[in-house]
Short mmCIF file of C-alpha atoms and ligand atoms in Angstrom, two decimals:
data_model
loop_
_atom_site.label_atom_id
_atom_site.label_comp_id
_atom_site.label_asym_id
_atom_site.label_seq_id
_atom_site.Cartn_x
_atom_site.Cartn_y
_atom_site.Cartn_z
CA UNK A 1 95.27 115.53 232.82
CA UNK A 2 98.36 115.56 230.61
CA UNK A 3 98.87 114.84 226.77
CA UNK A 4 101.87 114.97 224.49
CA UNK A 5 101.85 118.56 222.96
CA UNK A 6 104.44 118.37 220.35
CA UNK A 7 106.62 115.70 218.38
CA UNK A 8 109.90 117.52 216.94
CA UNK A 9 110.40 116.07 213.63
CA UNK A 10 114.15 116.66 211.70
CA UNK A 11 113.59 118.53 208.03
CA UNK A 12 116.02 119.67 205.78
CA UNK A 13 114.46 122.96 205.59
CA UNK A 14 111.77 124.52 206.89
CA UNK A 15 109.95 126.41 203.43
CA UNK A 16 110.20 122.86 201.96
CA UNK A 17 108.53 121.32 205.03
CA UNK A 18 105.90 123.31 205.72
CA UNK A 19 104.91 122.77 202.04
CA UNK A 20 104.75 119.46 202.08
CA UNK A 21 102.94 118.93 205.35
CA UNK A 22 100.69 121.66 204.95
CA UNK A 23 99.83 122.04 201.03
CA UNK A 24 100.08 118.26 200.70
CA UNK A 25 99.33 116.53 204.17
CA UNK A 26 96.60 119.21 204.85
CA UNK A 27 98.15 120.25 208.04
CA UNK A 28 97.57 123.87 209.48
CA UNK A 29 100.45 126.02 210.11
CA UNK A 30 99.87 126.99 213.71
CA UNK A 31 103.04 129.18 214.92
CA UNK A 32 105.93 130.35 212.68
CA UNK A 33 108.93 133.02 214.50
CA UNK A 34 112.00 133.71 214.59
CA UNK A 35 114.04 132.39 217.73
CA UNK A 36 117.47 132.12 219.19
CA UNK A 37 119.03 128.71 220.05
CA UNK A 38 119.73 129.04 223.90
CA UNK A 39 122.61 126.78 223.48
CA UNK A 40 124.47 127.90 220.49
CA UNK A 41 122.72 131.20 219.98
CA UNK A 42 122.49 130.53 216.89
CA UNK A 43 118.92 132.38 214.67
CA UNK A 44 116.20 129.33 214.37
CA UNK A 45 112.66 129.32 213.57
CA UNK A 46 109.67 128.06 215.93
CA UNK A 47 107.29 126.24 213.33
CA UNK A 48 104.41 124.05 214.82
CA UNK A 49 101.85 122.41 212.05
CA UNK A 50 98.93 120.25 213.60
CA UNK A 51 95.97 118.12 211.65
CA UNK A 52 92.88 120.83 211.08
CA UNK A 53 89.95 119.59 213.68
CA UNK A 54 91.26 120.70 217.22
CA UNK A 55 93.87 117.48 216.76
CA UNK A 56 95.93 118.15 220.11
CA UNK A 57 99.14 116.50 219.36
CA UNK A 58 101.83 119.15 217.14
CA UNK A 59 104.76 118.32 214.92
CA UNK A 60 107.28 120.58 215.57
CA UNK A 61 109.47 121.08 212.26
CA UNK A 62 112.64 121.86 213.39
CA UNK A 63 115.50 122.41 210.72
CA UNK A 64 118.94 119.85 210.80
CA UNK A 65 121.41 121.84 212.00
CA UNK A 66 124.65 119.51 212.04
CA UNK A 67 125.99 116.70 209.82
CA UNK A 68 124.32 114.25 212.69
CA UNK A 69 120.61 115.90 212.65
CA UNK A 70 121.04 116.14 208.83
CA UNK A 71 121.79 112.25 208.56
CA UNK A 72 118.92 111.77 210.55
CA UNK A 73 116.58 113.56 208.40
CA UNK A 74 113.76 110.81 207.35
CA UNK A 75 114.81 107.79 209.66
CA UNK A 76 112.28 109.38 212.20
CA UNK A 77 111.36 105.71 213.07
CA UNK A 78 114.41 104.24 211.30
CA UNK A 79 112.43 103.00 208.72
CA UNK A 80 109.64 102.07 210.58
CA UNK A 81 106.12 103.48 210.94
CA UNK A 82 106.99 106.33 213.37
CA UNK A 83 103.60 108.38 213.25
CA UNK A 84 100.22 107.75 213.29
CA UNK A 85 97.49 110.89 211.92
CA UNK A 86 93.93 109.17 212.67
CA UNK A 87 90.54 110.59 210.41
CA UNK A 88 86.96 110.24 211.06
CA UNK A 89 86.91 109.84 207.16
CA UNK A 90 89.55 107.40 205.91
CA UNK A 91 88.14 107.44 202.05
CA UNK A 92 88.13 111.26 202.26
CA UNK A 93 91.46 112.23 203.50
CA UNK A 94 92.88 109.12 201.30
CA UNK A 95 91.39 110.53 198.74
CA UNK A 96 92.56 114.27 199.42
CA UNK A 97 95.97 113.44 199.94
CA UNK A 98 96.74 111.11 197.13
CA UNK A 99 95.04 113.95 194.89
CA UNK A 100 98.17 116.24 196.42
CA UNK A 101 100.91 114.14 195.57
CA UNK A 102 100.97 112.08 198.69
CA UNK A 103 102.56 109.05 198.37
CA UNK A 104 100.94 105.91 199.78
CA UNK A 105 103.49 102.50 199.81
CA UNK A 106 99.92 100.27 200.04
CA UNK A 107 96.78 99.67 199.36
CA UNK A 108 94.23 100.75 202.12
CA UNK A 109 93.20 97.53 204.08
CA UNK A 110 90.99 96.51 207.26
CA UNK A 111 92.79 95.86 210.68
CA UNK A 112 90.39 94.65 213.56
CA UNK A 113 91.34 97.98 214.84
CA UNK A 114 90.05 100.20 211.71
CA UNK A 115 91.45 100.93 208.14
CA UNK A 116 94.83 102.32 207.84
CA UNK A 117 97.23 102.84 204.69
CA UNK A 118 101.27 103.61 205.49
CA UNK A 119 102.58 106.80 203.79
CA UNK A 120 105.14 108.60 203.60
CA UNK A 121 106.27 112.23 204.03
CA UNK A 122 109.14 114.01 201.73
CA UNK A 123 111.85 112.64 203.78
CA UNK A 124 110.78 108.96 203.41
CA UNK A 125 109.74 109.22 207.76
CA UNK A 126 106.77 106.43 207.28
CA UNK A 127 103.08 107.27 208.65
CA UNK A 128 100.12 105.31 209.47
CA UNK A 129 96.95 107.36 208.26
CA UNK A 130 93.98 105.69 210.19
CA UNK A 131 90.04 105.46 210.67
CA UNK A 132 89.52 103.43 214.24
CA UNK A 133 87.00 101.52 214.28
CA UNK A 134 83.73 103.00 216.18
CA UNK A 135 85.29 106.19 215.93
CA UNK A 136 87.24 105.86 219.31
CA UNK A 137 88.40 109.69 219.58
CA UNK A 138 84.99 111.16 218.86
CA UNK A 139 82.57 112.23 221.91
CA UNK A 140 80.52 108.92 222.54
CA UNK A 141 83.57 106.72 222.09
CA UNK A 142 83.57 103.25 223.37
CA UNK A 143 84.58 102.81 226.82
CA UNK A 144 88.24 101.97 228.08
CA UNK A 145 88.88 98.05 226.90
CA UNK A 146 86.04 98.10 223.98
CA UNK A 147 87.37 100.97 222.29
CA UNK A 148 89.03 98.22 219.34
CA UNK A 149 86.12 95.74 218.70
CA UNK A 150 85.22 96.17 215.72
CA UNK A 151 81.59 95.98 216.65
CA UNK A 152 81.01 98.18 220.03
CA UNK A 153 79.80 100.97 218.47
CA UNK A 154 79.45 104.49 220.42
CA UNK A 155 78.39 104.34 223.95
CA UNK A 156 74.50 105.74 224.32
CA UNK A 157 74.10 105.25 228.56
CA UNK A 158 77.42 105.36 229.88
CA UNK A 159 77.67 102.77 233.49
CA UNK A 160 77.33 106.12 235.37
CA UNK A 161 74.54 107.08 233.45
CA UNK A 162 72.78 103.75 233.66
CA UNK A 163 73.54 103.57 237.89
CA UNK A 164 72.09 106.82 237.95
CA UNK A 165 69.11 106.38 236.30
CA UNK A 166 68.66 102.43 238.58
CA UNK A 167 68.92 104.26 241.59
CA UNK A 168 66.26 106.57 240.37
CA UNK A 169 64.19 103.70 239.33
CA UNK A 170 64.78 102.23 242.71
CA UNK A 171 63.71 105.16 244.88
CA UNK A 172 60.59 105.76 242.83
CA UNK A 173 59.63 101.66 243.12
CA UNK A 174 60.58 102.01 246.87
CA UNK A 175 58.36 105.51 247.56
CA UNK A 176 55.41 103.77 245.74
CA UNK A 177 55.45 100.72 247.65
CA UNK A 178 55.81 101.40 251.23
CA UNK A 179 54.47 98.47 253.58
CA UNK A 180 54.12 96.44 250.81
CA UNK A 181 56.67 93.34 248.99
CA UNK A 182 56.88 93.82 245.78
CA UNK A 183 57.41 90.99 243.32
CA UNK A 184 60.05 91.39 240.88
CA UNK A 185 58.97 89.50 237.69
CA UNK A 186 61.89 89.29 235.16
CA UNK A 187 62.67 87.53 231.62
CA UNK A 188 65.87 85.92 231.35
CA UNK A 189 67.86 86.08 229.87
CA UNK A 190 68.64 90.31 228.77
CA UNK A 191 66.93 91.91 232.38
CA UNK A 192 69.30 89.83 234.54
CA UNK A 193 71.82 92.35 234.40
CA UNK A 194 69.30 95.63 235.10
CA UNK A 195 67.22 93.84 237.83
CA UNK A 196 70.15 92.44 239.88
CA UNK A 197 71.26 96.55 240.18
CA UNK A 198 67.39 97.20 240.42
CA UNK A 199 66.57 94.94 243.38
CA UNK A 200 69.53 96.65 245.19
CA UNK A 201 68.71 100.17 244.32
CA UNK A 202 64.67 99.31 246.03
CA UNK A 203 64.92 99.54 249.90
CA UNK A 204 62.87 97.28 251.51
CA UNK A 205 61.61 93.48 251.34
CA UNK A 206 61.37 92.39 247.30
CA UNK A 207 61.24 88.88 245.72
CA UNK A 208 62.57 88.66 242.72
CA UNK A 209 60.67 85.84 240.04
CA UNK A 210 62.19 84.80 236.87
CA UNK A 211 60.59 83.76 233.11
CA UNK A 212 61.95 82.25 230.21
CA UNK A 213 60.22 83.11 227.02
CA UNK A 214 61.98 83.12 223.34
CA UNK A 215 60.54 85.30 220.99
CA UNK A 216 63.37 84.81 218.52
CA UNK A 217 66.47 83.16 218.10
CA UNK A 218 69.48 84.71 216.94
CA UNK A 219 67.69 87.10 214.40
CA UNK A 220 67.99 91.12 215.55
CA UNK A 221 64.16 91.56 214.77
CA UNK A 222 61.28 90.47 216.51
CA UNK A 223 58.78 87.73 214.94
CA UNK A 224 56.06 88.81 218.13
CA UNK A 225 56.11 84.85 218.37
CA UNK A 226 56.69 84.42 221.94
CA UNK A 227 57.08 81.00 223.96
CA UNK A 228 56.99 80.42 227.61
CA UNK A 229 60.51 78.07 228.28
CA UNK A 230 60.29 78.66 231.93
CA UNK A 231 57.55 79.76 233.95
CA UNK A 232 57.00 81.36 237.24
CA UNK A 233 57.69 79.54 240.77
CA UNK A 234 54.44 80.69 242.51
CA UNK A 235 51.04 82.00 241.35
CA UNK A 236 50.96 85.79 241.62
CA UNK A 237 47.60 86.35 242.94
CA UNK A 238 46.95 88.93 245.18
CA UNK A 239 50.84 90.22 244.70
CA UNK A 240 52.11 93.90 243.21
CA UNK A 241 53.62 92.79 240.69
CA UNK A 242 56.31 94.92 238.70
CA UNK A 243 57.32 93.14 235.27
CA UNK A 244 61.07 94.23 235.05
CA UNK A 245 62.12 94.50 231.12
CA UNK A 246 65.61 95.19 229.68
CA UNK A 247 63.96 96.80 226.48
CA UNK A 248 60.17 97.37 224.82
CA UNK A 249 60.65 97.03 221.11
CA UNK A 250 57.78 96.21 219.24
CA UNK A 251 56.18 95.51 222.76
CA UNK A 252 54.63 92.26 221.67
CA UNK A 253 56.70 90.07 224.14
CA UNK A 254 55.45 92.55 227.05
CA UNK A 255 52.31 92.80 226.41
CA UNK A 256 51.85 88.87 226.03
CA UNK A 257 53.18 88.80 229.40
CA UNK A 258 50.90 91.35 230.99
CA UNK A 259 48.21 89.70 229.55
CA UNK A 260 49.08 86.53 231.02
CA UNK A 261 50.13 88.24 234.42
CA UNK A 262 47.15 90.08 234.74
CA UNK A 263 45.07 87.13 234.13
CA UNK A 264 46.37 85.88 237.64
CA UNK A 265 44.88 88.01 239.57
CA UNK A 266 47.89 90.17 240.71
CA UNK A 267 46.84 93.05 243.53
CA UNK A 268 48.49 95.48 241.18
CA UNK A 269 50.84 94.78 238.00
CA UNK A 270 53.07 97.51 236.78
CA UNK A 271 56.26 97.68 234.43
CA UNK A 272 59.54 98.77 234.35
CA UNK A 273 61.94 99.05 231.20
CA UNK A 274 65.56 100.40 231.06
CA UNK A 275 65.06 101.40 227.27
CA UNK A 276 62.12 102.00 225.55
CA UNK A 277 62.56 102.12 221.86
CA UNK A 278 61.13 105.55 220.00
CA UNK A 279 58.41 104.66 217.69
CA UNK A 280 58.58 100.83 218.49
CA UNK A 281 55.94 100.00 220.41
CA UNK A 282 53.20 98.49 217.62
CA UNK A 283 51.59 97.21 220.57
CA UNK A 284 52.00 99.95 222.80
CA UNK A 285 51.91 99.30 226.54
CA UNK A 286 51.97 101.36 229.43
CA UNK A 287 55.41 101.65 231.36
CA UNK A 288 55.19 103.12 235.05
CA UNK A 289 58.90 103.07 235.81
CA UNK A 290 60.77 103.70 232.14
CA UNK A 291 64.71 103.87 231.81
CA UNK A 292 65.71 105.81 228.62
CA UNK A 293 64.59 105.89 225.30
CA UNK A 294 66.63 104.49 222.21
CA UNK A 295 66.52 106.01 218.87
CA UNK A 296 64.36 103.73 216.82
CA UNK A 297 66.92 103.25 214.11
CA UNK A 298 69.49 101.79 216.74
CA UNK A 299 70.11 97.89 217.33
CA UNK A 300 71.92 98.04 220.81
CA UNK A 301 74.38 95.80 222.85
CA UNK A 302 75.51 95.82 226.76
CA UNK A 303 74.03 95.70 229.94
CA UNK A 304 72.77 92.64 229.69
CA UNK A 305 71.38 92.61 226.13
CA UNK A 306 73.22 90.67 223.66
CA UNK A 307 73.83 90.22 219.90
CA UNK A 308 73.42 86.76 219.11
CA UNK A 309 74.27 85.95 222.85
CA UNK A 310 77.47 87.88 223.19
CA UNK A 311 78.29 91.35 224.49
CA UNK A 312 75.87 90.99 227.51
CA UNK A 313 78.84 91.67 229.71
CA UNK A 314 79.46 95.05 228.49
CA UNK A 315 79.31 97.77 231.59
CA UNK A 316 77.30 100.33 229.50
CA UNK A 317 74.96 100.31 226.51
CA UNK A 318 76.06 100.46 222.90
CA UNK A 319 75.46 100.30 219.18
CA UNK A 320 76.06 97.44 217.64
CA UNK A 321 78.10 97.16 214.45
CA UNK A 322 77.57 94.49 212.35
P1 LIG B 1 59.74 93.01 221.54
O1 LIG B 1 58.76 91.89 221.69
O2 LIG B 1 59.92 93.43 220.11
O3 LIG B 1 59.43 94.21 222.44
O4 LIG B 1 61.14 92.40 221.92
C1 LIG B 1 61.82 92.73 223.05
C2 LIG B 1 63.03 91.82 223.16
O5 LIG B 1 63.80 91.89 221.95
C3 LIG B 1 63.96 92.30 224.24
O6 LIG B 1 63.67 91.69 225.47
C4 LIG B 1 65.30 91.91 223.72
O7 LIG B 1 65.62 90.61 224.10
C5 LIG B 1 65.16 91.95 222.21
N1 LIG B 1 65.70 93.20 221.63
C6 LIG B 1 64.98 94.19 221.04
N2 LIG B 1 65.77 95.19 220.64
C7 LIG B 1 67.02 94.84 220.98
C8 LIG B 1 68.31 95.48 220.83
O8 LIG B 1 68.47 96.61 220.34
N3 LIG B 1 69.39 94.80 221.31
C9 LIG B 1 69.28 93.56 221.89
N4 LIG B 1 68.11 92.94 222.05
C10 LIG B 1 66.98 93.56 221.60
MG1 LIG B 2 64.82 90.13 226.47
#
């Protein structure tokens, strides 16, 4: 692991700098000494400000020294936006800094990326000040390639997480069916993802069956109206049967199905869920194999489960941002 430690930035003088960046900007003032310049021995200070919050990335202030450094006092960038200072509150550090004579050239607006407002410092050097969207720097942050749409929220089951707890699920299904085939029932279209990693993670023979049912269309809550679209292949009498469910909401949809399963005539019918939903389950069912449990407040994409049939194809299971 590497970062960037420190960003020298030219000032005119240091008192005047440190004032600005840290009784304006908000900055903390992290090392000040005296030091020697190893090339012209000449008496310097060392004066390192960073953003308050365990921000890793320091300016170091370092005075202009010669008619060149001095001309290049506030053309950082050379006019452009040179340097970027993200928040996990845009509205309160906007707010904070404007109260202490920061001066904003714009308005704050929306980028698909998050909001952001340019400033600048007392030199004129021009600064982004920036909230990402799904608060990519936070613990929980989106993975690697989702980290800018704007509605991937924070990551809840991580793809390690989620192969962990499959292979869990698969060693448990295997141990409890020994000399026996288990059939895999599944509804299409949000298990496909979980019980193609399931089936592989279960050692042994398996057949794998697959349902179509809508219980609602494009809606994020469930109406408990469920329709059959596509039924099984073959009649499960006589089979152990393991219903195979991306989530158990309100339950309804699942316990239609075992209802219907069971009155087949199935040697033994039993359920597995990667996410159970806290508090959900108005028509609670029993779940013999269960993933991990979801807050109840939180709508979730990835891993097969989609808003309004996209996202399925995320790696790992998120909130989803309207
Ligand atoms: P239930 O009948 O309320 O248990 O509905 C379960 C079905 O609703 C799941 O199979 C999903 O298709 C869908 N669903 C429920 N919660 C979520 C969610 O957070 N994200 C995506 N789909 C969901
Ligand atoms: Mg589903």
């Amino acid at each position: 692991m590497s970062h960037i430690d420190l960003v020298s930035l030219l000032v005119r003088d240091y008192d005047e700098a440190i004032a600005f960046y840290v009784g304006q900007v908000g900055f903390e003032l992290m090392e000040d000494r005296p030091e020697v310049s190893s090339v012209t021995g000449a008496a310097k200070r060392w004066v390192v400000v960073r953003p308050p919050g365990g921000g890793r990335t320091g300016l170091l202030l370092a005075q202009a020294s010669d008619d060149a450094q001095r001309a290049a006092v506030g053309r950082h960038a050379a006019g452009r936006v040179g340097l970027f200072l993200h928040t996990d509150d845009f509205d309160e550090a906007h707010r904070r800094m404007t109260g202490a004579g920061v001066r904003f050239v714009e308005a704050p607006r929306r980028e698909p990326y998050g909001t952001v407002a340019v400033w600048e410092d007392l030199y004129g050097n021009r600064w982004d000040l920036i909230q990402p969207v799904g608060n990519p720097d936070g613990p929980g942050a989106p993975e690697d390639g989702w980290r800018f749409d704007p509605h991937v929220g924070e990551t809840l089951f991580s793809a390690e997480a989620i192969a962990a707890k499959v292979a869990e699920l698969g060693r448990r299904i295997t141990d409890d069916h020994q000399g026996r085939t288990p059939l895999l029932v599944t509804v299409l279209k949000g298990s496909l993802v979980f019980v193609s990693d399931l089936m592989r993670a279960i050692t042994g023979p398996v057949e794998l069956d697959v349902l179509a049912v809508s219980s609602y269309g494009e809606a994020t809550k469930s109406s408990g109206v469920v329709r059959i679209v596509k039924d099984l292949d073959r009649d499960v009498a006589g089979r152990d049967v393991i219903l195979v469910e991306d989530i158990v909401d309100s339950g309804l949809t699942m316990r239609y199905l075992l209802e219907r399963l069971s009155s087949q005539n199935p040697a033994s019918l039993k359920v597995c869920s990667l996410l159970i939903r806290d508090g959900g389950q108005r028509s609670a069912v029993p779940i013999d194999y269960e993933g991990f449990r979801l807050p109840a407040s939180a709508f979730v994409i990835g891993y097969g489960l989609d808003a309004a049939q996209l996202y399925r194809n995320l790696p790992f299971v998120a909130t989803y941002l309207p």
